[in-house]
CSV table of C-alpha atoms in Angstrom, one decimal:
chain,number,residue,atom,x,y,z
G,1,UNK,CA,118.8,107.1,100.6
G,2,UNK,CA,116.0,108.2,102.9
G,3,UNK,CA,116.7,107.5,106.6
G,4,UNK,CA,113.0,107.4,107.4
G,5,UNK,CA,110.3,105.5,105.4
G,6,UNK,CA,106.5,105.5,106.0
G,7,UNK,CA,105.7,101.9,105.4
G,8,UNK,CA,102.0,102.1,106.3
G,9,UNK,CA,99.1,104.5,107.3
G,10,UNK,CA,95.7,103.4,108.5
G,11,UNK,CA,92.7,105.8,108.7
G,12,UNK,CA,90.7,105.4,111.9
G,13,UNK,CA,87.1,106.2,112.6
G,14,UNK,CA,86.1,106.6,108.9
G,15,UNK,CA,83.5,107.6,107.9
G,16,UNK,CA,82.5,109.9,110.6
G,17,UNK,CA,80.9,113.3,111.3
G,18,UNK,CA,82.6,116.3,109.8
G,19,UNK,CA,83.5,117.7,113.3
G,20,UNK,CA,85.2,114.5,114.5
G,21,UNK,CA,89.0,114.6,114.7
G,22,UNK,CA,91.1,113.1,112.0
G,23,UNK,CA,93.0,110.0,113.1
G,24,UNK,CA,95.9,108.3,111.3
G,25,UNK,CA,97.8,105.3,112.6
G,26,UNK,CA,101.3,105.7,111.0
G,27,UNK,CA,103.9,103.2,111.0
G,28,UNK,CA,107.4,104.2,109.8
G,29,UNK,CA,110.9,102.8,109.9
G,30,UNK,CA,114.1,104.6,110.9
G,31,UNK,CA,117.3,103.2,109.5
G,32,UNK,CA,119.8,105.0,111.6
G,33,UNK,CA,119.9,107.5,114.6
G,34,UNK,CA,118.7,111.0,113.8
G,35,UNK,CA,120.1,114.3,115.2
G,36,UNK,CA,116.7,116.0,115.3
G,37,UNK,CA,112.9,115.3,115.8
G,38,UNK,CA,110.5,114.6,113.0
G,39,UNK,CA,107.8,117.2,112.3
G,40,UNK,CA,104.4,115.8,111.4
G,41,UNK,CA,101.8,118.1,109.9
G,42,UNK,CA,98.1,117.7,109.0
G,43,UNK,CA,96.7,120.1,106.3
G,44,UNK,CA,93.1,120.3,105.1
G,45,UNK,CA,92.5,121.9,101.7
G,46,UNK,CA,89.5,124.2,102.2
G,47,UNK,CA,88.9,125.2,98.6
G,48,UNK,CA,89.8,124.1,95.1
G,49,UNK,CA,90.0,127.8,94.1
G,50,UNK,CA,92.5,129.1,96.4
G,51,UNK,CA,95.0,128.0,98.9
G,52,UNK,CA,94.2,130.9,101.3
G,53,UNK,CA,91.5,128.6,102.7
G,54,UNK,CA,93.9,125.8,103.5
G,55,UNK,CA,93.9,125.0,107.4
G,56,UNK,CA,96.9,123.5,109.2
G,57,UNK,CA,95.0,121.2,111.7
G,58,UNK,CA,98.1,120.1,113.7
G,59,UNK,CA,101.8,120.2,113.9
G,60,UNK,CA,103.6,117.9,116.4
G,61,UNK,CA,107.5,117.1,116.9
G,62,UNK,CA,108.1,113.4,117.5
G,63,UNK,CA,111.4,112.4,118.9
G,64,UNK,CA,113.9,111.2,119.7
G,65,UNK,CA,113.3,108.4,117.2
G,66,UNK,CA,114.7,105.0,117.9
G,67,UNK,CA,116.2,103.0,115.2
G,68,UNK,CA,113.8,100.4,113.8
G,69,UNK,CA,110.0,100.2,113.2
G,70,UNK,CA,107.8,102.8,114.9
G,71,UNK,CA,104.0,103.3,115.2
G,72,UNK,CA,101.9,106.0,116.6
G,73,UNK,CA,98.4,107.6,116.2
G,74,UNK,CA,98.4,111.1,114.8
G,75,UNK,CA,95.2,113.0,115.6
G,76,UNK,CA,94.2,116.4,114.4
G,77,UNK,CA,91.1,118.5,115.1
G,78,UNK,CA,88.5,118.8,112.3
G,79,UNK,CA,88.7,122.1,110.2
G,80,UNK,CA,87.0,125.2,111.3
G,81,UNK,CA,83.8,125.2,109.2
G,82,UNK,CA,83.3,128.9,109.6
G,83,UNK,CA,86.5,129.6,107.8
G,84,UNK,CA,85.5,127.5,104.7
G,85,UNK,CA,83.8,129.1,101.7
G,86,UNK,CA,80.1,128.0,102.0
G,87,UNK,CA,80.2,126.4,98.5
G,88,UNK,CA,83.3,124.4,99.4
G,89,UNK,CA,82.0,122.8,102.6
G,90,UNK,CA,80.3,119.8,100.7
G,91,UNK,CA,81.9,117.8,97.9
G,92,UNK,CA,85.4,116.5,97.3
G,93,UNK,CA,88.6,117.9,98.8
G,94,UNK,CA,92.0,116.7,100.0
G,95,UNK,CA,93.6,116.0,103.4
G,96,UNK,CA,97.6,115.9,103.5
G,97,UNK,CA,99.8,114.4,106.1
G,98,UNK,CA,103.4,115.6,105.8
G,99,UNK,CA,106.6,114.8,107.5
G,100,UNK,CA,109.7,116.9,107.7
G,101,UNK,CA,113.2,116.7,109.1
G,102,UNK,CA,115.2,119.8,109.9
G,103,UNK,CA,112.5,121.8,108.1
G,104,UNK,CA,112.7,119.7,105.0
G,105,UNK,CA,109.6,117.9,103.8
G,106,UNK,CA,110.5,114.4,102.7
G,107,UNK,CA,107.2,112.7,102.4
G,108,UNK,CA,103.6,113.7,101.8
G,109,UNK,CA,100.5,111.3,102.0
G,110,UNK,CA,97.4,112.6,100.4
G,111,UNK,CA,93.8,111.3,100.6
G,112,UNK,CA,90.6,112.4,98.9
G,113,UNK,CA,87.9,113.4,101.2
G,114,UNK,CA,84.2,113.6,100.4
G,115,UNK,CA,81.8,115.6,102.6
G,116,UNK,CA,78.2,114.7,102.2
G,117,UNK,CA,74.9,116.2,103.6
G,118,UNK,CA,73.3,113.1,105.3
G,119,UNK,CA,69.7,114.4,105.4
G,120,UNK,CA,67.2,114.4,102.5
G,121,UNK,CA,67.2,117.4,100.3
G,122,UNK,CA,65.9,118.5,96.9
G,123,UNK,CA,68.7,117.9,94.5
G,124,UNK,CA,67.6,120.7,92.3
G,125,UNK,CA,67.8,123.2,95.2
G,126,UNK,CA,70.7,121.6,97.3
G,127,UNK,CA,71.0,121.3,100.9
G,128,UNK,CA,69.7,124.1,103.2
G,129,UNK,CA,71.8,127.0,103.7
G,130,UNK,CA,73.5,127.9,106.1
G,131,UNK,CA,74.6,124.3,106.0
G,132,UNK,CA,73.8,122.4,109.3
G,133,UNK,CA,77.3,120.9,110.1
G,134,UNK,CA,76.0,118.1,112.4
G,135,UNK,CA,74.3,116.6,109.3
G,136,UNK,CA,77.7,116.5,107.2
G,137,UNK,CA,79.4,113.2,107.1
G,138,UNK,CA,83.1,113.0,106.1
G,139,UNK,CA,84.4,110.0,104.1
G,140,UNK,CA,88.2,109.6,103.4
G,141,UNK,CA,89.1,107.5,100.3
G,142,UNK,CA,91.4,105.4,102.7
G,143,UNK,CA,92.3,102.7,100.2
G,144,UNK,CA,93.9,105.1,97.7
G,145,UNK,CA,96.5,107.3,99.4
G,146,UNK,CA,99.0,109.2,97.2
G,147,UNK,CA,102.5,109.0,98.6
G,148,UNK,CA,105.1,111.4,97.3
G,149,UNK,CA,108.7,111.4,98.5
G,150,UNK,CA,111.2,114.4,98.4
G,151,UNK,CA,115.0,114.1,98.4
G,152,UNK,CA,116.5,115.9,101.3
G,153,UNK,CA,119.7,116.4,103.2
G,154,UNK,CA,119.8,114.0,106.1
G,155,UNK,CA,123.1,115.2,107.2
G,156,UNK,CA,126.4,115.1,105.3
G,157,UNK,CA,124.8,112.9,102.7
G,158,UNK,CA,123.8,114.9,99.6
G,159,UNK,CA,120.1,115.0,98.5
G,160,UNK,CA,119.2,112.3,96.1
G,161,UNK,CA,119.4,113.5,92.4
G,162,UNK,CA,116.2,112.7,90.3
G,163,UNK,CA,116.8,110.7,87.2
G,164,UNK,CA,113.8,111.7,85.1
G,165,UNK,CA,111.2,114.4,84.6
G,166,UNK,CA,108.3,114.7,87.0
G,167,UNK,CA,105.4,112.4,86.2
G,168,UNK,CA,102.1,111.8,87.7
G,169,UNK,CA,101.6,108.2,89.0
G,170,UNK,CA,98.1,106.9,89.3
G,171,UNK,CA,97.3,103.9,91.6
G,172,UNK,CA,95.5,100.9,90.1
G,173,UNK,CA,92.2,100.4,92.1
G,174,UNK,CA,93.0,96.7,92.1
G,175,UNK,CA,96.4,97.2,93.7
G,176,UNK,CA,97.1,97.4,97.4
G,177,UNK,CA,97.5,101.0,98.8
G,178,UNK,CA,100.1,103.3,99.0
G,179,UNK,CA,101.1,104.4,95.6
G,180,UNK,CA,104.5,106.1,95.8
G,181,UNK,CA,106.4,108.6,93.5
G,182,UNK,CA,109.6,110.4,93.9
G,183,UNK,CA,109.8,114.0,93.0
G,184,UNK,CA,111.9,117.2,93.4
G,185,UNK,CA,109.0,119.7,92.9
G,186,UNK,CA,107.3,121.5,95.8
G,187,UNK,CA,103.8,121.5,94.2
G,188,UNK,CA,101.0,120.1,96.5
G,189,UNK,CA,97.7,119.4,94.6
G,190,UNK,CA,96.4,117.7,91.5
G,191,UNK,CA,95.5,119.8,88.4
G,192,UNK,CA,92.6,117.7,87.2
G,193,UNK,CA,91.3,114.9,89.5
G,194,UNK,CA,89.3,112.2,87.7
G,195,UNK,CA,85.6,112.1,88.7
G,196,UNK,CA,86.0,108.3,88.7
G,197,UNK,CA,88.9,108.4,90.9
G,198,UNK,CA,86.8,109.5,93.9
G,199,UNK,CA,83.8,107.5,92.9
G,200,UNK,CA,81.5,110.3,94.1
G,201,UNK,CA,81.2,112.5,91.0
G,202,UNK,CA,82.0,116.2,90.9
G,203,UNK,CA,81.8,118.5,93.9
G,204,UNK,CA,79.7,120.9,91.8
G,205,UNK,CA,78.1,121.2,88.3
G,206,UNK,CA,80.2,124.1,87.2
G,207,UNK,CA,82.6,122.0,85.2
G,208,UNK,CA,85.5,123.3,87.5
G,209,UNK,CA,88.1,120.6,88.3
G,210,UNK,CA,87.5,119.2,91.8
G,211,UNK,CA,91.0,120.1,92.9
G,212,UNK,CA,92.7,122.7,90.6
G,213,UNK,CA,96.1,122.8,92.3
G,214,UNK,CA,98.3,119.9,92.6
G,215,UNK,CA,97.5,117.2,95.3
G,216,UNK,CA,100.7,115.4,94.9
G,217,UNK,CA,103.9,116.0,92.9
G,218,UNK,CA,105.2,114.2,89.7
G,219,UNK,CA,108.3,112.1,89.9
G,220,UNK,CA,110.4,109.1,88.8
G,221,UNK,CA,109.8,105.5,90.2
G,222,UNK,CA,112.4,104.7,92.9
G,223,UNK,CA,111.9,101.5,94.7
G,224,UNK,CA,112.2,102.1,98.5
G,225,UNK,CA,112.0,99.7,101.6
G,226,UNK,CA,108.6,98.3,102.0
G,227,UNK,CA,107.6,98.9,98.5
G,228,UNK,CA,107.6,96.8,95.3
G,229,UNK,CA,107.7,97.8,91.8
G,230,UNK,CA,104.6,96.8,89.6
G,231,UNK,CA,104.3,98.2,86.1
G,232,UNK,CA,103.7,101.9,86.3
G,233,UNK,CA,102.9,102.1,90.1
G,234,UNK,CA,104.6,101.5,93.4
G,235,UNK,CA,102.6,99.5,95.8
G,236,UNK,CA,102.9,98.3,99.4
G,237,UNK,CA,104.8,94.9,99.2
C-alpha cells in the first residue's frame, strides 16, 4: 500500500503567457511517518520526436512530512524556448509532475499543454519566424490530468505486485478529473494521442502523432484512498 497519495492537483494561472512560471497546488495525504523527504520534479516535453529536448524545470525536496493531509504550491520556471526545436514551440505537448521517495518514482501526473500564437497570421504561411515568444499563450488542459502510480519499496514492505498486463486508461470527459492507473513500466509518454483529446487539433499537418513517446504508463485498476471506481476509469471521489 502506498504511504503517500496525491488526492488533488489544481493548475494555477491558466491560461497564461509562455514565459510565466508553472504553478500547481498539490494536496496529498501521508498515512504514516516517513524516513526521508519527498522529491518533486516538473518536466516539460520539448519535442514529440526526441526526449533530448525534455527540460527539467524544477526539482525540490519536501520534508519532513507530517502524517495527515498536506498542501503546497509547486512553482517551476517556464522552459527555455531557445533550447526547443523551432517547429515544436507551438502546438500540443506535455508537462509532467512526478514525486519520488528514496529515488523511486511512485506517482506521475501528466497534462496536455497547448501553445498558441496569439496574434493574427496567415494560416497558409504560419506565424512569423523566429517566433516572437511574448505572443505565445500557454494553455494547460487542467480538467483531464493523467495520474499514474508505481509500486515502490516504502521500507521493509515489499513493492505491490501488479495483477494484470499494462493497459491504457482514458478519462471520460464527463467525469471529474484525475484518472488514475497503476503500472510497473517506466515508460513516460503516450504513443498516439487522440486529436479530440486535446480539443485543439494536431500540432502539425505532417500526420506525425502529437506525442510519439508514452505520456503515461499502462496498468491495472487499483482503488486507492480518495478515488472511486467507475467502469473503466478511476476518478476523484
